[in-house]
PDB file of C-alpha atoms in Angstrom:
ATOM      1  CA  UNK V   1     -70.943 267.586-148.762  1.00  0.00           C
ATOM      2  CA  UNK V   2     -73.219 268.287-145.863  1.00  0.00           C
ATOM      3  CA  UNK V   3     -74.998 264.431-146.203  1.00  0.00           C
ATOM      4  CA  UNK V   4     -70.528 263.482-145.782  1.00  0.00           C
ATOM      5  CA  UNK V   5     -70.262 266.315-142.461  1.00  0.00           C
ATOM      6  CA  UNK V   6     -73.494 264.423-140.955  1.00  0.00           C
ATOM      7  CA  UNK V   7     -71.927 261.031-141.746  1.00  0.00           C
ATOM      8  CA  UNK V   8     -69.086 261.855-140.257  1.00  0.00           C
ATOM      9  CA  UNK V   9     -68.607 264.419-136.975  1.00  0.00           C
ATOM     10  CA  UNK V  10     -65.477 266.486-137.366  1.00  0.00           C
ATOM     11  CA  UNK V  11     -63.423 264.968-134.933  1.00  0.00           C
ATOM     12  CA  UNK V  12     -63.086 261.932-137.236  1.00  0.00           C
ATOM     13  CA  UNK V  13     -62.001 263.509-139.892  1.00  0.00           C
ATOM     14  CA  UNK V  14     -58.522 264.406-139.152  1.00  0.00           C
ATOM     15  CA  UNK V  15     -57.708 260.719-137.825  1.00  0.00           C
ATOM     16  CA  UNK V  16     -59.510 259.609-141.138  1.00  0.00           C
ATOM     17  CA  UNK V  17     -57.391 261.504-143.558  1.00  0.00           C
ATOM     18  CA  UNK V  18     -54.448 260.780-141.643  1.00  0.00           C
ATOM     19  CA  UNK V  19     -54.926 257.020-142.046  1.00  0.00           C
ATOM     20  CA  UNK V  20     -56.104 257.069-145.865  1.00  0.00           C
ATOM     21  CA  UNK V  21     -52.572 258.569-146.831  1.00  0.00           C
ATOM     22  CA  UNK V  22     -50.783 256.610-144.730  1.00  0.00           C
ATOM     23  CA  UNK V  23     -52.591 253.574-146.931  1.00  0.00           C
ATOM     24  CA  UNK V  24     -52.148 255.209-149.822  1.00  0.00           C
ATOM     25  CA  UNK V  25     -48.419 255.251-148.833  1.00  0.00           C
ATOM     26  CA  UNK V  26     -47.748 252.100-147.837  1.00  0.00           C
ATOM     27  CA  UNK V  27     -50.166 251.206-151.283  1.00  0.00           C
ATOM     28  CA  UNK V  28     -47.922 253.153-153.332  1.00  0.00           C
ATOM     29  CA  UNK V  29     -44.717 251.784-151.509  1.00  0.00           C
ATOM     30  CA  UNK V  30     -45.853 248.196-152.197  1.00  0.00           C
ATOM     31  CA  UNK V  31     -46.766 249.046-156.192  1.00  0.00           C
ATOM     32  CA  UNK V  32     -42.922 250.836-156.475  1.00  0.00           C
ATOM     33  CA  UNK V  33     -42.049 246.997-154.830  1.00  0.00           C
ATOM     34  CA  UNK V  34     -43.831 244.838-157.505  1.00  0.00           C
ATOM     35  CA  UNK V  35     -43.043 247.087-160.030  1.00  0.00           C
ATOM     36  CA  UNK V  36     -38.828 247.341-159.134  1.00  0.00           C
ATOM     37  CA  UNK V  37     -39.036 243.616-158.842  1.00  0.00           C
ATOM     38  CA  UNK V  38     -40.991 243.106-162.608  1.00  0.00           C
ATOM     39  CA  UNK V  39     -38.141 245.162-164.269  1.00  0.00           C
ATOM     40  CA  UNK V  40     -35.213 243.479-162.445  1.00  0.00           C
ATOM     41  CA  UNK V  41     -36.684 240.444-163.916  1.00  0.00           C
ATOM     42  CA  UNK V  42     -37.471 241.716-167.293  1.00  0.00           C
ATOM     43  CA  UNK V  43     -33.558 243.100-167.085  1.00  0.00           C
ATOM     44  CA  UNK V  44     -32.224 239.667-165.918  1.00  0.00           C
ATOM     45  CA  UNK V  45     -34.367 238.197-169.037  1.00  0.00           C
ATOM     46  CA  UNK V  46     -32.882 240.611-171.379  1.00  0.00           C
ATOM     47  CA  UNK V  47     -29.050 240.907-170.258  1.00  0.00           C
ATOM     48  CA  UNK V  48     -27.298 237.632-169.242  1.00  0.00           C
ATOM     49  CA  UNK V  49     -27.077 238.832-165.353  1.00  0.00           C
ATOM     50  CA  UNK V  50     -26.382 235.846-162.747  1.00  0.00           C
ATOM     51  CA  UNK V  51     -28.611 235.546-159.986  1.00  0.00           C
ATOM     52  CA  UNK V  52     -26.340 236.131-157.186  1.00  0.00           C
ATOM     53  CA  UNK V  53     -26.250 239.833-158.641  1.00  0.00           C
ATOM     54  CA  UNK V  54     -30.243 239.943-158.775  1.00  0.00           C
ATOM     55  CA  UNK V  55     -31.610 237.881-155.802  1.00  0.00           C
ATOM     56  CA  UNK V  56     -29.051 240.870-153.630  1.00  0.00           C
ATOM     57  CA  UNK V  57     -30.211 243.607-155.383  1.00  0.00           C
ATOM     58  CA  UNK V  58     -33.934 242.951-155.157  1.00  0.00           C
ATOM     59  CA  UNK V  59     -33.449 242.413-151.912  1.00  0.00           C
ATOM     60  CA  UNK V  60     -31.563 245.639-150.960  1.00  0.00           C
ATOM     61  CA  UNK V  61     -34.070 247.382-153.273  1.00  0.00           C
ATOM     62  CA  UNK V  62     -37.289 246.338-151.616  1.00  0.00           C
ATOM     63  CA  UNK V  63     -35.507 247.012-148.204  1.00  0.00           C
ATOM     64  CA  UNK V  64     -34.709 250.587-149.424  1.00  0.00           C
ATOM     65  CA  UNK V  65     -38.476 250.786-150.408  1.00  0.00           C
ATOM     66  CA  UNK V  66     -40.601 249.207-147.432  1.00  0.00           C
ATOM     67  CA  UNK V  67     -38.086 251.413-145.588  1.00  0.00           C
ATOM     68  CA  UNK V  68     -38.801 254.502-146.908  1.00  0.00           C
ATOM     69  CA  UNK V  69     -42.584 254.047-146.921  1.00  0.00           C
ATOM     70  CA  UNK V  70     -41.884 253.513-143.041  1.00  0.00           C
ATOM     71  CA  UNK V  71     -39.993 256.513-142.572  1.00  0.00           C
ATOM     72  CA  UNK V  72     -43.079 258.238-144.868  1.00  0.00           C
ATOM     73  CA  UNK V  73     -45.717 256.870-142.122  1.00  0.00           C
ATOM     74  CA  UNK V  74     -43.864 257.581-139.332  1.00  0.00           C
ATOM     75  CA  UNK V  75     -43.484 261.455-140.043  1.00  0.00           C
ATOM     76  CA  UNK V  76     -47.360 261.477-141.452  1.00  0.00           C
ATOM     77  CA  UNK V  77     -47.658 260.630-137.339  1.00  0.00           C
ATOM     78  CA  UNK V  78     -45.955 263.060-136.210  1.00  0.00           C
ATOM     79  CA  UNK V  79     -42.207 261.740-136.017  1.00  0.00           C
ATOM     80  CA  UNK V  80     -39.768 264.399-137.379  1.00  0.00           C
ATOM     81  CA  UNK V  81     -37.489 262.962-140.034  1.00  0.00           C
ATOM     82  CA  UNK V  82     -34.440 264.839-138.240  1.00  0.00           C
ATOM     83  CA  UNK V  83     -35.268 262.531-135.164  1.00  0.00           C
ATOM     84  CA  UNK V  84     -35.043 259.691-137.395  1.00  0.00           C
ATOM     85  CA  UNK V  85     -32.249 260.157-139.194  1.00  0.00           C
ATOM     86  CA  UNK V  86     -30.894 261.085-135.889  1.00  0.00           C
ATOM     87  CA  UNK V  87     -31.855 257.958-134.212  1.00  0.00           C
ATOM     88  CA  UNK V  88     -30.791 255.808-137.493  1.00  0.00           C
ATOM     89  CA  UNK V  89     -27.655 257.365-138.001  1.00  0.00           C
ATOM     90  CA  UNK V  90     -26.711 256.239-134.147  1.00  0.00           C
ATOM     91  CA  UNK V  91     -28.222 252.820-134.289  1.00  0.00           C
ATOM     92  CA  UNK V  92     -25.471 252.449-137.745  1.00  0.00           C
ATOM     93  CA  UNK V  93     -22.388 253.716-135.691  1.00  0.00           C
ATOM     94  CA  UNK V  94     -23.284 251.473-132.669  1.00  0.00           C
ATOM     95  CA  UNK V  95     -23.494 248.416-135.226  1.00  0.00           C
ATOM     96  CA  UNK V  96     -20.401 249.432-137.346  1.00  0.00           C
ATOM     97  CA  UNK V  97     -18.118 249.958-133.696  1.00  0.00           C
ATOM     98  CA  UNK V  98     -19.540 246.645-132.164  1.00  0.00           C
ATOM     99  CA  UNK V  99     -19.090 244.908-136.027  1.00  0.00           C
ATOM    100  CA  UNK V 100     -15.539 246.277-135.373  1.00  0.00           C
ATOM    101  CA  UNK V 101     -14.949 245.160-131.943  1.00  0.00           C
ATOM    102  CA  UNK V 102     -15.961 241.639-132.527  1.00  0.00           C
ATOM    103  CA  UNK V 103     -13.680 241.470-136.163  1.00  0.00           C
ATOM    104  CA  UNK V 104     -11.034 240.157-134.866  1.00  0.00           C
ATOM    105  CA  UNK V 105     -12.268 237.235-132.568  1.00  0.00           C
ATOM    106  CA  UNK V 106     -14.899 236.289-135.623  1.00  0.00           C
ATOM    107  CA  UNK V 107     -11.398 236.384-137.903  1.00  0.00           C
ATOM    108  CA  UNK V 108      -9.967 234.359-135.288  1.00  0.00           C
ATOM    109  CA  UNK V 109     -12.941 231.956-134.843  1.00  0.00           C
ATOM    110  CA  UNK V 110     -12.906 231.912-139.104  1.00  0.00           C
ATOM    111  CA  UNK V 111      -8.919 231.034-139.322  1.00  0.00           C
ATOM    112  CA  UNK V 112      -9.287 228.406-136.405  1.00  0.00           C
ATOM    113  CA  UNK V 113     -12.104 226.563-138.312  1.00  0.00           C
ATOM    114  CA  UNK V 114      -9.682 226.559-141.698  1.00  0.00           C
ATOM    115  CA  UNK V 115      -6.838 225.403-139.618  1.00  0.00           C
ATOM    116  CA  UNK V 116      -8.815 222.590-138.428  1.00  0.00           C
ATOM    117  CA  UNK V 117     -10.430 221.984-141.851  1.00  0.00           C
ATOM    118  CA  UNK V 118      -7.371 222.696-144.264  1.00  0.00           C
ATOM    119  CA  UNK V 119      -4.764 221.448-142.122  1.00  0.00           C
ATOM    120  CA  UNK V 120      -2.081 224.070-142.679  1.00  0.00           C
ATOM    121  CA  UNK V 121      -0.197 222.793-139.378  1.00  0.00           C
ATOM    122  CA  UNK V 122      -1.011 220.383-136.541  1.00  0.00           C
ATOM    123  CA  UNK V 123      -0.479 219.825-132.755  1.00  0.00           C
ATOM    124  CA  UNK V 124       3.248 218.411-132.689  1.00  0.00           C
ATOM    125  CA  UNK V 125       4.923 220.676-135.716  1.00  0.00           C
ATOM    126  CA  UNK V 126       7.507 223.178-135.636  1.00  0.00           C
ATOM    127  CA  UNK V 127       6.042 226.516-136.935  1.00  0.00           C
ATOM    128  CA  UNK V 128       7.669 229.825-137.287  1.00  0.00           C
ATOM    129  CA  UNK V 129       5.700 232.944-138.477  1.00  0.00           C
ATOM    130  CA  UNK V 130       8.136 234.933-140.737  1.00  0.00           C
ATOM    131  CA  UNK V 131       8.226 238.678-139.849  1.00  0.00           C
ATOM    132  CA  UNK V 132      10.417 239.420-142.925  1.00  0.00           C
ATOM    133  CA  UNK V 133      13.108 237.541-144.787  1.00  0.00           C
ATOM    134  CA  UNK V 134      15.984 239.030-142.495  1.00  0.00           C
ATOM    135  CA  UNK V 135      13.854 239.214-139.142  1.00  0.00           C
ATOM    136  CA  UNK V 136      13.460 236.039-137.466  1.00  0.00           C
ATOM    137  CA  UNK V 137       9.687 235.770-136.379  1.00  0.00           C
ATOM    138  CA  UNK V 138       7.736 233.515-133.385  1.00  0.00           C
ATOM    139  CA  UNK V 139       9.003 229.826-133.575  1.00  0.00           C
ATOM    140  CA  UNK V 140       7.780 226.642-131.622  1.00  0.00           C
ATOM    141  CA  UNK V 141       6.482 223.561-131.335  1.00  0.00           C
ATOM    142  CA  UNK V 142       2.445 223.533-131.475  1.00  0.00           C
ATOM    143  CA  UNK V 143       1.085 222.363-128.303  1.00  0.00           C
ATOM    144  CA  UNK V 144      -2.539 222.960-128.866  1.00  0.00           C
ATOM    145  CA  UNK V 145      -4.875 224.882-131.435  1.00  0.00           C
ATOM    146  CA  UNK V 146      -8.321 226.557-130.122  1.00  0.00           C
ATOM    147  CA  UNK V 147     -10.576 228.731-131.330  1.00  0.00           C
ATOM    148  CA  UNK V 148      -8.793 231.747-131.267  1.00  0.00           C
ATOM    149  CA  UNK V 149      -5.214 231.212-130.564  1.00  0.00           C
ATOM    150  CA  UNK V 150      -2.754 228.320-131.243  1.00  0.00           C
ATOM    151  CA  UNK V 151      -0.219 228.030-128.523  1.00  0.00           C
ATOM    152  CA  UNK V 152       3.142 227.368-129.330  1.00  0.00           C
ATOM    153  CA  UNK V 153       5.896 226.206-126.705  1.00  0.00           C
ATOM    154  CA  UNK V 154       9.510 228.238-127.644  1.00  0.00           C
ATOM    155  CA  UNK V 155      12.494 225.549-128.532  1.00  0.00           C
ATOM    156  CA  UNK V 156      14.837 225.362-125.712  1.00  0.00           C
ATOM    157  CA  UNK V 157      17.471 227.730-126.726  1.00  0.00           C
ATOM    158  CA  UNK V 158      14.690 230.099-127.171  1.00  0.00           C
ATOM    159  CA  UNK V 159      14.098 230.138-124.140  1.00  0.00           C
ATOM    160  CA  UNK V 160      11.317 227.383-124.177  1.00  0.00           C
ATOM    161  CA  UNK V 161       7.994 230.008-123.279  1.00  0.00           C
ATOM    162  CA  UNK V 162       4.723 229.265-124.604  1.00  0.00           C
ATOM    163  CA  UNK V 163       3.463 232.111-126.982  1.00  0.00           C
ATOM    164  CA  UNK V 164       0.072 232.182-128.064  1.00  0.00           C
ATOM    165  CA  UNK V 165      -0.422 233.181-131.155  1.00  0.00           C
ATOM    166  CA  UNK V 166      -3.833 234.560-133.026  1.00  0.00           C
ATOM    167  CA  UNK V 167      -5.191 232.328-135.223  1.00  0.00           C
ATOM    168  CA  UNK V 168      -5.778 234.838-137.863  1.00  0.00           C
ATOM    169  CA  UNK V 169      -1.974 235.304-137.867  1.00  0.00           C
ATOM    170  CA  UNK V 170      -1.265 232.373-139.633  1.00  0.00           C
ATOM    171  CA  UNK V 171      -3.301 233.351-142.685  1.00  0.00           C
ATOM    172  CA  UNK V 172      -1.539 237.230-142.717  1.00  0.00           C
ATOM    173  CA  UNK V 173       2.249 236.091-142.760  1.00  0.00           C
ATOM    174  CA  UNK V 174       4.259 233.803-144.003  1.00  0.00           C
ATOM    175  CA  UNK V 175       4.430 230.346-142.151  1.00  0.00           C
ATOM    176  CA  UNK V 176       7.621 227.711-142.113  1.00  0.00           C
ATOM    177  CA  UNK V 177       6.284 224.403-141.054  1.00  0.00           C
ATOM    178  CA  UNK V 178       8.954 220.903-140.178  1.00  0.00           C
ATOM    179  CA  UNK V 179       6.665 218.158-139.316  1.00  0.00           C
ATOM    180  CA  UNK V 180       6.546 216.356-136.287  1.00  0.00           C
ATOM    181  CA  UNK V 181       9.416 215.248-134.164  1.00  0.00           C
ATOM    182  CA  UNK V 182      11.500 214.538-137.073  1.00  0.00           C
ATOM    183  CA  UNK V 183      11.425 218.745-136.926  1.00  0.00           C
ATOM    184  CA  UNK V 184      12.899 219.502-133.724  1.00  0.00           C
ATOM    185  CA  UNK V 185      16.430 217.990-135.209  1.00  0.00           C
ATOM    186  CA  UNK V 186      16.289 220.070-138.564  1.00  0.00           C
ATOM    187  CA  UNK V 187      15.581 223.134-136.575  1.00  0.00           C
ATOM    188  CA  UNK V 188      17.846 222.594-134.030  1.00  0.00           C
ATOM    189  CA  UNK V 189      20.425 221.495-135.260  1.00  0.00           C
ATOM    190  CA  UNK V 190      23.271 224.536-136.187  1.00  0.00           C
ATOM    191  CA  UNK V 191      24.451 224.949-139.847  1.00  0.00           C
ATOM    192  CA  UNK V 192      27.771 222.948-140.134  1.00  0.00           C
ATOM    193  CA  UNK V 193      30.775 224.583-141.663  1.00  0.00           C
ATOM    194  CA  UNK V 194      33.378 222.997-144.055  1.00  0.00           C
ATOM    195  CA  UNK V 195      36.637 223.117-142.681  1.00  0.00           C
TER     196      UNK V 195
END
């Protein structure tokens, strides 16, 4: 013990320990890794699991892991685990408002790229968006599609204002569709009655 003292003068010996368990956490952290990772394959092996179940899951597992061995070091030097929790539970509620905030326009983005693709409607039809069978929705001629809104221009009697409409909106509601300019007569022309 004393040949270990003179080896070593005392005011190593606290930065010494200190780094030996932080290796033997992250050690231990990467071992619980390998080891997770050898029985979600031996489980996939057994059990007919697909692999879009089990590349996820090891994934998210060896996150949680490497994560937690991180958390480990960082209160072995010092950090209080309050702090952290503190400072993770913040940087989650930031992410989750500004995922929230920016739903709608990547919705919008998303719908505009499966109008373009799919084809639902295109510049030159008559579209209206059907509130409910008895309520008469938004109805007009497309004038142009972008990435967020398609702009419609109002028939005449409608008043003939252009209304732009969210892209998403034509994948929440129902959507009447006359094609080109053969359209404009259906629609505007007035139900006939028999005499």
């Amino acid at each position: 013990m004393e040949s270990m003292q003179a080896l070593l003068p005392v005011e190593w010996i606290g930065p010494f320990w200190m780094g030996l368990q932080i290796l033997l956490i992250l050690v231990a952290a990467f071992v619980l890794q390998r080891l997770v990772a050898r029985c979600l394959i031996r489980l996939s092996e057994r059990y007919p699991l697909p692999p879009e179940l089990m590349v996820p899951l090891r994934g998210g597992l060896r996150w949680l892991i490497m994560g937690s061995a991180l958390i480990f070091v960082l209160e072995r030097l010092g950090v209080s685990a309050t702090v952290l929790w503190t400072a993770l539970s913040g940087f989650v509620a930031v992410a989750a408002v500004a995922f929230f905030a920016m739903w709608s326009v990547l919705s919008n983005l998303l719908c505009a790229v499966l109008i373009f693709t799919v084809g639902p409607f295109r510049i030159g039809d008559i579209v209206e968006l059907v509130e409910t069978l008895d309520k008469p929705g938004v109805k007009g001629r497309v004038t142009a599609i972008n990435l967020l809104f398609t702009t419609l221009i109002e028939l005449p009697e409608a008043g003939g204002a252009l209304v732009q409409v969210p892209n998403s909106q034509f994948f929440q509601k129902c959507v009447r569709r006359w094609r080109g300019s053969d359209g404009l007569a259906v629609v505007s022309e007035s139900p006939k009655t028999g005499a």
